[in-house]
Structures are given as structure tokens and as C-alpha cells.
Amino acid sequence: MNKALRKAVIAGNWKMNMTPSQATALINEMKPLVADAKCDVVLCVPFVDIAAAVEAAKGSNIKIGAENVHFKASGAFTGEISAEMLKEAGVEYVVVGHSERRQYFGETDQTVNLRSLAALNAGLKPIICVGETLEQRELGYTETLLKFQTKMALTNVTADQLKDVIIAYEPVWAIGTGVTATADQADEGNGYVRQAIAEAYGEEAAQAVTVQYGGSMNAKNAAELVSKVNVDGGLIGGASLKAQDFSVIVKAASAE
């Protein structure tokens, strides 16, 4: 991390876990453990947990995010949630384009871009996910793919809006598999993302963007991962459901 240039952000992605009452209990357990964090702490929760999470996080340094957002303001889109709805519910961040959304729910680079723009236009901060499969990595397409996905996601995003964007590099082969990219692989992938931003917006702008690592960061490997210059925190899956583990990751990102 380079905290002189950009924020370190640890964001939990709960996925389809936790009822509202469980969310309240977990956040209350987390609050004292992360109260002294020297990084931004975010919990991205299921839609039904948002109200409970916002209430539980009041008065703390924990910010609440959502896990998806639709690109239209309203309309006949059963089951979807608009950026305006999230904003009014007290959400500040939203995950966009997670690999599970791409794999299971037909998310494309084009819809990731549209959802990101909808979030930004509503005043939300998107955490935009990019990453390659194992097959793509083995074929040598990692750099090409990460740069393409990053530039596609940021199409029509202004330089001013870029200040509210977080990119999360999540190698698909290292999510929920127990396999973690090495710290050097994470740094390299995040570096490709930053290069893509530099090519589109200039080096100074790229150096100011928070680029997280999102491939199975946990309490054991967090310190090594965030020690890398291009790893500005993490998008945390399973470990964000355990207060103690999550607090260890936050402490690793808070180290000077």
C-alpha cells in the first residue's frame, strides 16, 4: 500500500449470508475490534440486511455497502434494486461485477459499466470487480484481460467520478477455492489494473485510485498481501463473516 497517495480500504462481501438479526449481532461484535482502524472499513451486505446493518453501524467507523445495483432508475426489473433505493437506505458503497454475478447471473462488461455509472451518478462508490479465470491465466491473457475489463468498466466515467471508484482484482481461480494468489501475483494483477487506469486517465489519477485484492484474503495472509505497493486493501469474502478474522485483516491494513 501507499497511503500517502491513496486510501486503504477493507471491504467485507457477505454474499448470501446473514439474516438481519445475525447482521446486527456480527456488526456489534466487530465495532470495538475495528474502532481504531487506520483504513476505511466497509461491509457489503445482502439487500434484506441493509436497514439492520445501517442501524447497527451508526456511530461507528463501519460503512455499509450493497452487493449489486441495477443500471436503471426504475422500471419493470423484478428483483432488482436501483441506486436511488440504495442511497436512501443509507448505503455508501456497492459491489459491481463480482465474478459470481458474471458466472451465475449473466453479468457482462457492458452491464458492469452501466451499473457503475448508475452508482456514481447516484453518489454511491462502486467497488468494481475484475479478474481472470485459471484457463485465461494459463493462456497468458491476464494482463490483456484485466486492462480490457478495467477500461470497459470505466467507460464514460469522468476523471472527477474516478475519485469515488475502487477496483478489486479478484482472480476467479482464487475465490472460494482455498487457493490464494501469491502476494507477488496479487501485486502484479493490481499493477495491471493501475496501468490501465493510467493509460485512460494519466499516471497521477491512477496512483490515487484504491485497488483492492479480492482473492481469498484472510487473517493469515493479509499482512503479506497489503505489504505490496499496489495492494490497497481487500475485498473480503468468508473472513468478513468472522469478527476476529476480519479485525486481523483490518489491523494489517492499518499498519504504518
Tab-separated table of C-alpha atoms in Angstrom:
chain	number	residue	atom	x	y	z
A	1	MET	CA	0.000	0.000	0.000
A	2	ASN	CA	0.990	3.585	-0.493
A	3	LYS	CA	-1.146	5.505	1.989
A	4	ALA	CA	0.489	8.770	1.018
A	5	LEU	CA	-1.226	8.550	-2.369
A	6	ARG	CA	-4.479	6.647	-1.758
A	7	LYS	CA	-6.797	5.151	0.841
A	8	ALA	CA	-6.518	1.622	2.113
A	9	VAL	CA	-9.970	0.021	2.179
A	10	ILE	CA	-11.005	-3.291	3.714
A	11	ALA	CA	-14.470	-4.240	2.487
A	12	GLY	CA	-16.366	-7.336	3.546
A	13	ASN	CA	-18.555	-9.017	0.926
A	14	TRP	CA	-21.030	-11.153	2.849
A	15	LYS	CA	-22.563	-12.737	-0.278
A	16	MET	CA	-25.802	-14.641	0.544
A	17	ASN	CA	-25.169	-14.932	4.258
A	18	MET	CA	-26.608	-13.436	7.443
A	19	THR	CA	-30.193	-12.620	8.382
A	20	PRO	CA	-30.910	-9.097	9.661
A	21	SER	CA	-30.654	-10.202	13.297
A	22	GLN	CA	-27.407	-12.042	12.593
A	23	ALA	CA	-26.082	-8.963	10.785
A	24	THR	CA	-26.812	-6.798	13.812
A	25	ALA	CA	-25.059	-9.219	16.140
A	26	LEU	CA	-21.982	-9.528	13.927
A	27	ILE	CA	-21.599	-5.775	13.443
A	28	ASN	CA	-21.957	-5.181	17.176
A	29	GLU	CA	-19.203	-7.741	17.734
A	30	MET	CA	-16.999	-6.102	15.103
A	31	LYS	CA	-17.365	-2.469	16.167
A	32	PRO	CA	-14.951	-2.451	19.115
A	33	LEU	CA	-12.484	-4.658	17.237
A	34	VAL	CA	-12.081	-2.226	14.323
A	35	ALA	CA	-12.703	1.064	16.121
A	36	ASP	CA	-9.059	2.117	15.887
A	37	ALA	CA	-8.646	1.236	12.202
A	38	LYS	CA	-6.373	3.440	10.135
A	39	CYS	CA	-8.088	2.338	6.940
A	40	ASP	CA	-11.654	2.565	5.677
A	41	VAL	CA	-13.864	-0.320	6.850
A	42	VAL	CA	-16.867	-1.327	4.728
A	43	LEU	CA	-19.381	-4.162	4.975
A	44	CYS	CA	-21.290	-5.020	1.797
A	45	VAL	CA	-24.385	-6.905	2.878
A	46	PRO	CA	-27.442	-8.591	1.288
A	47	PHE	CA	-30.310	-6.252	0.443
A	48	VAL	CA	-32.511	-7.512	3.292
A	49	ASP	CA	-29.751	-6.735	5.816
A	50	ILE	CA	-29.150	-3.127	4.787
A	51	ALA	CA	-31.556	-1.445	7.216
A	52	ALA	CA	-30.330	-3.521	10.159
A	53	ALA	CA	-26.681	-3.031	9.188
A	54	VAL	CA	-27.009	0.731	8.800
A	55	GLU	CA	-28.671	0.959	12.209
A	56	ALA	CA	-26.101	-1.288	13.881
A	57	ALA	CA	-23.174	0.633	12.360
A	58	LYS	CA	-24.432	4.066	13.471
A	59	GLY	CA	-21.834	5.999	15.419
A	60	SER	CA	-19.030	3.670	14.367
A	61	ASN	CA	-16.365	3.814	11.663
A	62	ILE	CA	-18.015	0.960	9.726
A	63	LYS	CA	-19.647	1.985	6.457
A	64	ILE	CA	-22.323	-0.104	4.767
A	65	GLY	CA	-22.411	-1.211	1.144
A	66	ALA	CA	-24.644	-3.348	-1.052
A	67	GLU	CA	-23.703	-6.304	-3.255
A	68	ASN	CA	-25.313	-5.226	-6.524
A	69	VAL	CA	-27.202	-2.356	-8.181
A	70	HIS	CA	-29.312	-2.078	-11.313
A	71	PHE	CA	-28.446	0.370	-14.065
A	72	LYS	CA	-31.958	1.800	-14.454
A	73	ALA	CA	-33.538	4.255	-12.047
A	74	SER	CA	-36.844	2.333	-12.013
A	75	GLY	CA	-38.957	0.061	-14.161
A	76	ALA	CA	-40.077	-3.496	-14.804
A	77	PHE	CA	-36.974	-5.243	-13.443
A	78	THR	CA	-38.338	-7.716	-10.926
A	79	GLY	CA	-35.910	-8.498	-8.140
A	80	GLU	CA	-33.506	-5.640	-8.915
A	81	ILE	CA	-32.593	-2.644	-6.755
A	82	SER	CA	-31.851	0.866	-8.020
A	83	ALA	CA	-29.040	3.159	-6.941
A	84	GLU	CA	-31.562	5.668	-5.595
A	85	MET	CA	-33.099	2.973	-3.393
A	86	LEU	CA	-29.695	2.104	-2.000
A	87	LYS	CA	-28.784	5.731	-1.424
A	88	GLU	CA	-31.970	6.405	0.520
A	89	ALA	CA	-31.430	3.237	2.562
A	90	GLY	CA	-28.121	4.639	3.811
A	91	VAL	CA	-25.716	2.699	1.613
A	92	GLU	CA	-22.411	4.362	0.648
A	93	TYR	CA	-20.712	1.620	-1.392
A	94	VAL	CA	-21.820	-1.092	-3.803
A	95	VAL	CA	-20.034	-4.103	-5.293
A	96	VAL	CA	-20.337	-4.227	-9.076
A	97	GLY	CA	-19.405	-7.068	-11.421
A	98	HIS	CA	-18.346	-9.676	-8.877
A	99	SER	CA	-17.213	-12.876	-10.592
A	100	GLU	CA	-20.186	-14.735	-9.131
A	101	ARG	CA	-22.530	-12.220	-10.747
A	102	ARG	CA	-20.690	-12.711	-14.037
A	103	GLN	CA	-20.634	-16.505	-13.740
A	104	TYR	CA	-24.140	-17.227	-12.459
A	105	PHE	CA	-26.270	-14.231	-13.408
A	106	GLY	CA	-25.106	-13.174	-16.849
A	107	GLU	CA	-23.227	-10.019	-15.882
A	108	THR	CA	-21.165	-8.658	-18.774
A	109	ASP	CA	-18.511	-5.988	-19.144
A	110	GLN	CA	-21.190	-3.743	-20.638
A	111	THR	CA	-23.633	-4.142	-17.742
A	112	VAL	CA	-20.796	-3.716	-15.238
A	113	ASN	CA	-20.110	-0.356	-16.864
A	114	LEU	CA	-23.776	0.659	-16.791
A	115	ARG	CA	-24.186	-0.353	-13.154
A	116	SER	CA	-21.020	1.518	-12.209
A	117	LEU	CA	-22.255	4.674	-13.908
A	118	ALA	CA	-25.646	4.362	-12.189
A	119	ALA	CA	-23.937	4.054	-8.824
A	120	LEU	CA	-21.665	7.028	-9.416
A	121	ASN	CA	-24.474	9.211	-10.733
A	122	ALA	CA	-26.433	8.496	-7.542
A	123	GLY	CA	-23.487	9.398	-5.325
A	124	LEU	CA	-22.505	5.843	-4.424
A	125	LYS	CA	-18.966	4.476	-4.508
A	126	PRO	CA	-18.701	1.376	-6.686
A	127	ILE	CA	-16.272	-1.419	-5.880
A	128	ILE	CA	-15.754	-2.729	-9.413
A	129	CYS	CA	-14.502	-6.310	-9.690
A	130	VAL	CA	-12.233	-7.573	-12.462
A	131	GLY	CA	-10.370	-10.850	-12.798
A	132	GLU	CA	-9.342	-13.781	-14.928
A	133	THR	CA	-10.160	-17.489	-14.856
A	134	LEU	CA	-7.493	-20.150	-14.431
A	135	GLU	CA	-7.715	-21.025	-18.126
A	136	GLN	CA	-7.223	-17.394	-19.148
A	137	ARG	CA	-4.220	-17.086	-16.826
A	138	GLU	CA	-2.644	-20.266	-18.173
A	139	LEU	CA	-3.093	-18.966	-21.736
A	140	GLY	CA	-1.215	-15.790	-20.800
A	141	TYR	CA	-4.172	-13.399	-21.068
A	142	THR	CA	-4.100	-11.967	-17.537
A	143	GLU	CA	-2.686	-8.547	-18.402
A	144	THR	CA	-4.777	-8.136	-21.558
A	145	LEU	CA	-7.983	-9.206	-19.829
A	146	LEU	CA	-7.515	-7.092	-16.698
A	147	LYS	CA	-6.764	-3.985	-18.718
A	148	PHE	CA	-9.743	-4.609	-21.018
A	149	GLN	CA	-12.171	-5.213	-18.139
A	150	THR	CA	-10.920	-2.150	-16.272
A	151	LYS	CA	-11.231	0.155	-19.265
A	152	MET	CA	-14.650	-1.247	-20.172
A	153	ALA	CA	-15.914	-0.747	-16.624
A	154	LEU	CA	-14.705	2.870	-16.617
A	155	THR	CA	-16.150	3.847	-20.000
A	156	ASN	CA	-17.736	7.328	-19.693
A	157	VAL	CA	-16.597	7.645	-16.071
A	158	THR	CA	-15.221	11.165	-15.676
A	159	ALA	CA	-11.906	11.961	-14.038
A	160	ASP	CA	-13.829	13.553	-11.176
A	161	GLN	CA	-16.028	10.470	-10.731
A	162	LEU	CA	-12.934	8.260	-10.763
A	163	LYS	CA	-12.097	9.616	-7.309
A	164	ASP	CA	-15.060	7.622	-5.931
A	165	VAL	CA	-14.155	4.366	-7.699
A	166	ILE	CA	-12.490	1.342	-6.122
A	167	ILE	CA	-11.286	-1.514	-8.318
A	168	ALA	CA	-10.983	-5.013	-6.841
A	169	TYR	CA	-8.759	-7.519	-8.614
A	170	GLU	CA	-10.253	-10.905	-7.888
A	171	PRO	CA	-8.651	-13.794	-9.752
A	172	VAL	CA	-11.594	-16.125	-10.333
A	173	TRP	CA	-9.389	-19.138	-9.702
A	174	ALA	CA	-8.687	-17.938	-6.166
A	175	ILE	CA	-12.244	-17.201	-4.958
A	176	GLY	CA	-13.882	-19.716	-2.661
A	177	THR	CA	-11.351	-22.335	-3.733
A	178	GLY	CA	-8.962	-22.058	-0.825
A	179	VAL	CA	-6.274	-21.175	-3.359
A	180	THR	CA	-4.773	-17.722	-2.943
A	181	ALA	CA	-2.608	-15.913	-5.421
A	182	THR	CA	0.847	-15.245	-4.082
A	183	ALA	CA	1.487	-11.741	-2.840
A	184	ASP	CA	3.564	-11.105	-5.953
A	185	GLN	CA	0.752	-12.341	-8.235
A	186	ALA	CA	-1.729	-10.095	-6.434
A	187	ASP	CA	0.612	-7.124	-6.752
A	188	GLU	CA	1.149	-7.864	-10.438
A	189	GLY	CA	-2.587	-8.102	-11.150
A	190	ASN	CA	-3.318	-4.916	-9.245
A	191	GLY	CA	-0.469	-3.288	-11.148
A	192	TYR	CA	-2.080	-4.187	-14.490
A	193	VAL	CA	-5.297	-2.553	-13.284
A	194	ARG	CA	-3.408	0.595	-12.292
A	195	GLN	CA	-1.628	0.648	-15.660
A	196	ALA	CA	-4.999	0.514	-17.430
A	197	ILE	CA	-6.236	3.467	-15.389
A	198	ALA	CA	-3.026	5.365	-16.166
A	199	GLU	CA	-3.493	4.719	-19.883
A	200	ALA	CA	-7.033	6.131	-19.688
A	201	TYR	CA	-6.660	8.940	-17.143
A	202	GLY	CA	-2.950	9.579	-16.632
A	203	GLU	CA	-0.430	8.373	-14.062
A	204	GLU	CA	-1.369	10.834	-11.323
A	205	ALA	CA	-5.026	9.790	-11.406
A	206	ALA	CA	-4.078	6.109	-11.444
A	207	GLN	CA	-1.886	6.490	-8.383
A	208	ALA	CA	-4.828	7.940	-6.462
A	209	VAL	CA	-7.228	5.030	-7.127
A	210	THR	CA	-7.660	2.364	-4.466
A	211	VAL	CA	-7.081	-1.076	-5.997
A	212	GLN	CA	-8.003	-3.929	-3.683
A	213	TYR	CA	-7.109	-7.585	-3.861
A	214	GLY	CA	-10.166	-9.827	-3.732
A	215	GLY	CA	-8.979	-13.427	-3.950
A	216	SER	CA	-9.346	-15.222	-0.609
A	217	MET	CA	-7.546	-12.672	1.551
A	218	ASN	CA	-7.702	-13.904	5.128
A	219	ALA	CA	-6.265	-13.368	8.595
A	220	LYS	CA	-3.164	-15.422	7.804
A	221	ASN	CA	-2.124	-13.844	4.501
A	222	ALA	CA	-3.436	-10.285	4.822
A	223	ALA	CA	-0.255	-8.728	6.197
A	224	GLU	CA	1.894	-10.067	3.369
A	225	LEU	CA	-0.641	-9.084	0.696
A	226	VAL	CA	-1.125	-5.495	1.887
A	227	SER	CA	2.637	-5.053	2.153
A	228	LYS	CA	2.746	-4.946	-1.649
A	229	VAL	CA	2.803	-1.478	-3.196
A	230	ASN	CA	-0.230	-1.971	-5.465
A	231	VAL	CA	-2.465	-3.763	-2.930
A	232	ASP	CA	-4.568	-1.100	-1.225
A	233	GLY	CA	-6.610	-3.391	0.999
A	234	GLY	CA	-9.008	-6.175	0.152
A	235	LEU	CA	-12.493	-7.284	-0.795
A	236	ILE	CA	-13.017	-9.998	1.804
A	237	GLY	CA	-15.401	-12.932	1.455
A	238	GLY	CA	-15.605	-15.672	4.086
A	239	ALA	CA	-13.287	-13.973	6.560
A	240	SER	CA	-15.668	-10.999	6.774
A	241	LEU	CA	-18.239	-13.266	8.435
A	242	LYS	CA	-15.922	-13.813	11.416
A	243	ALA	CA	-15.387	-10.751	13.577
A	244	GLN	CA	-11.970	-11.761	14.892
A	245	ASP	CA	-10.587	-12.736	11.483
A	246	PHE	CA	-11.934	-9.583	9.873
A	247	SER	CA	-10.398	-7.422	12.588
A	248	VAL	CA	-6.983	-9.039	11.981
A	249	ILE	CA	-7.223	-8.077	8.312
A	250	VAL	CA	-8.244	-4.525	9.217
A	251	LYS	CA	-5.278	-4.280	11.592
A	252	ALA	CA	-2.937	-5.492	8.856
A	253	ALA	CA	-4.202	-2.737	6.553
A	254	SER	CA	-3.890	-0.194	9.376
A	255	ALA	CA	-0.206	-0.822	9.955
A	256	GLU	CA	2.090	2.066	9.149
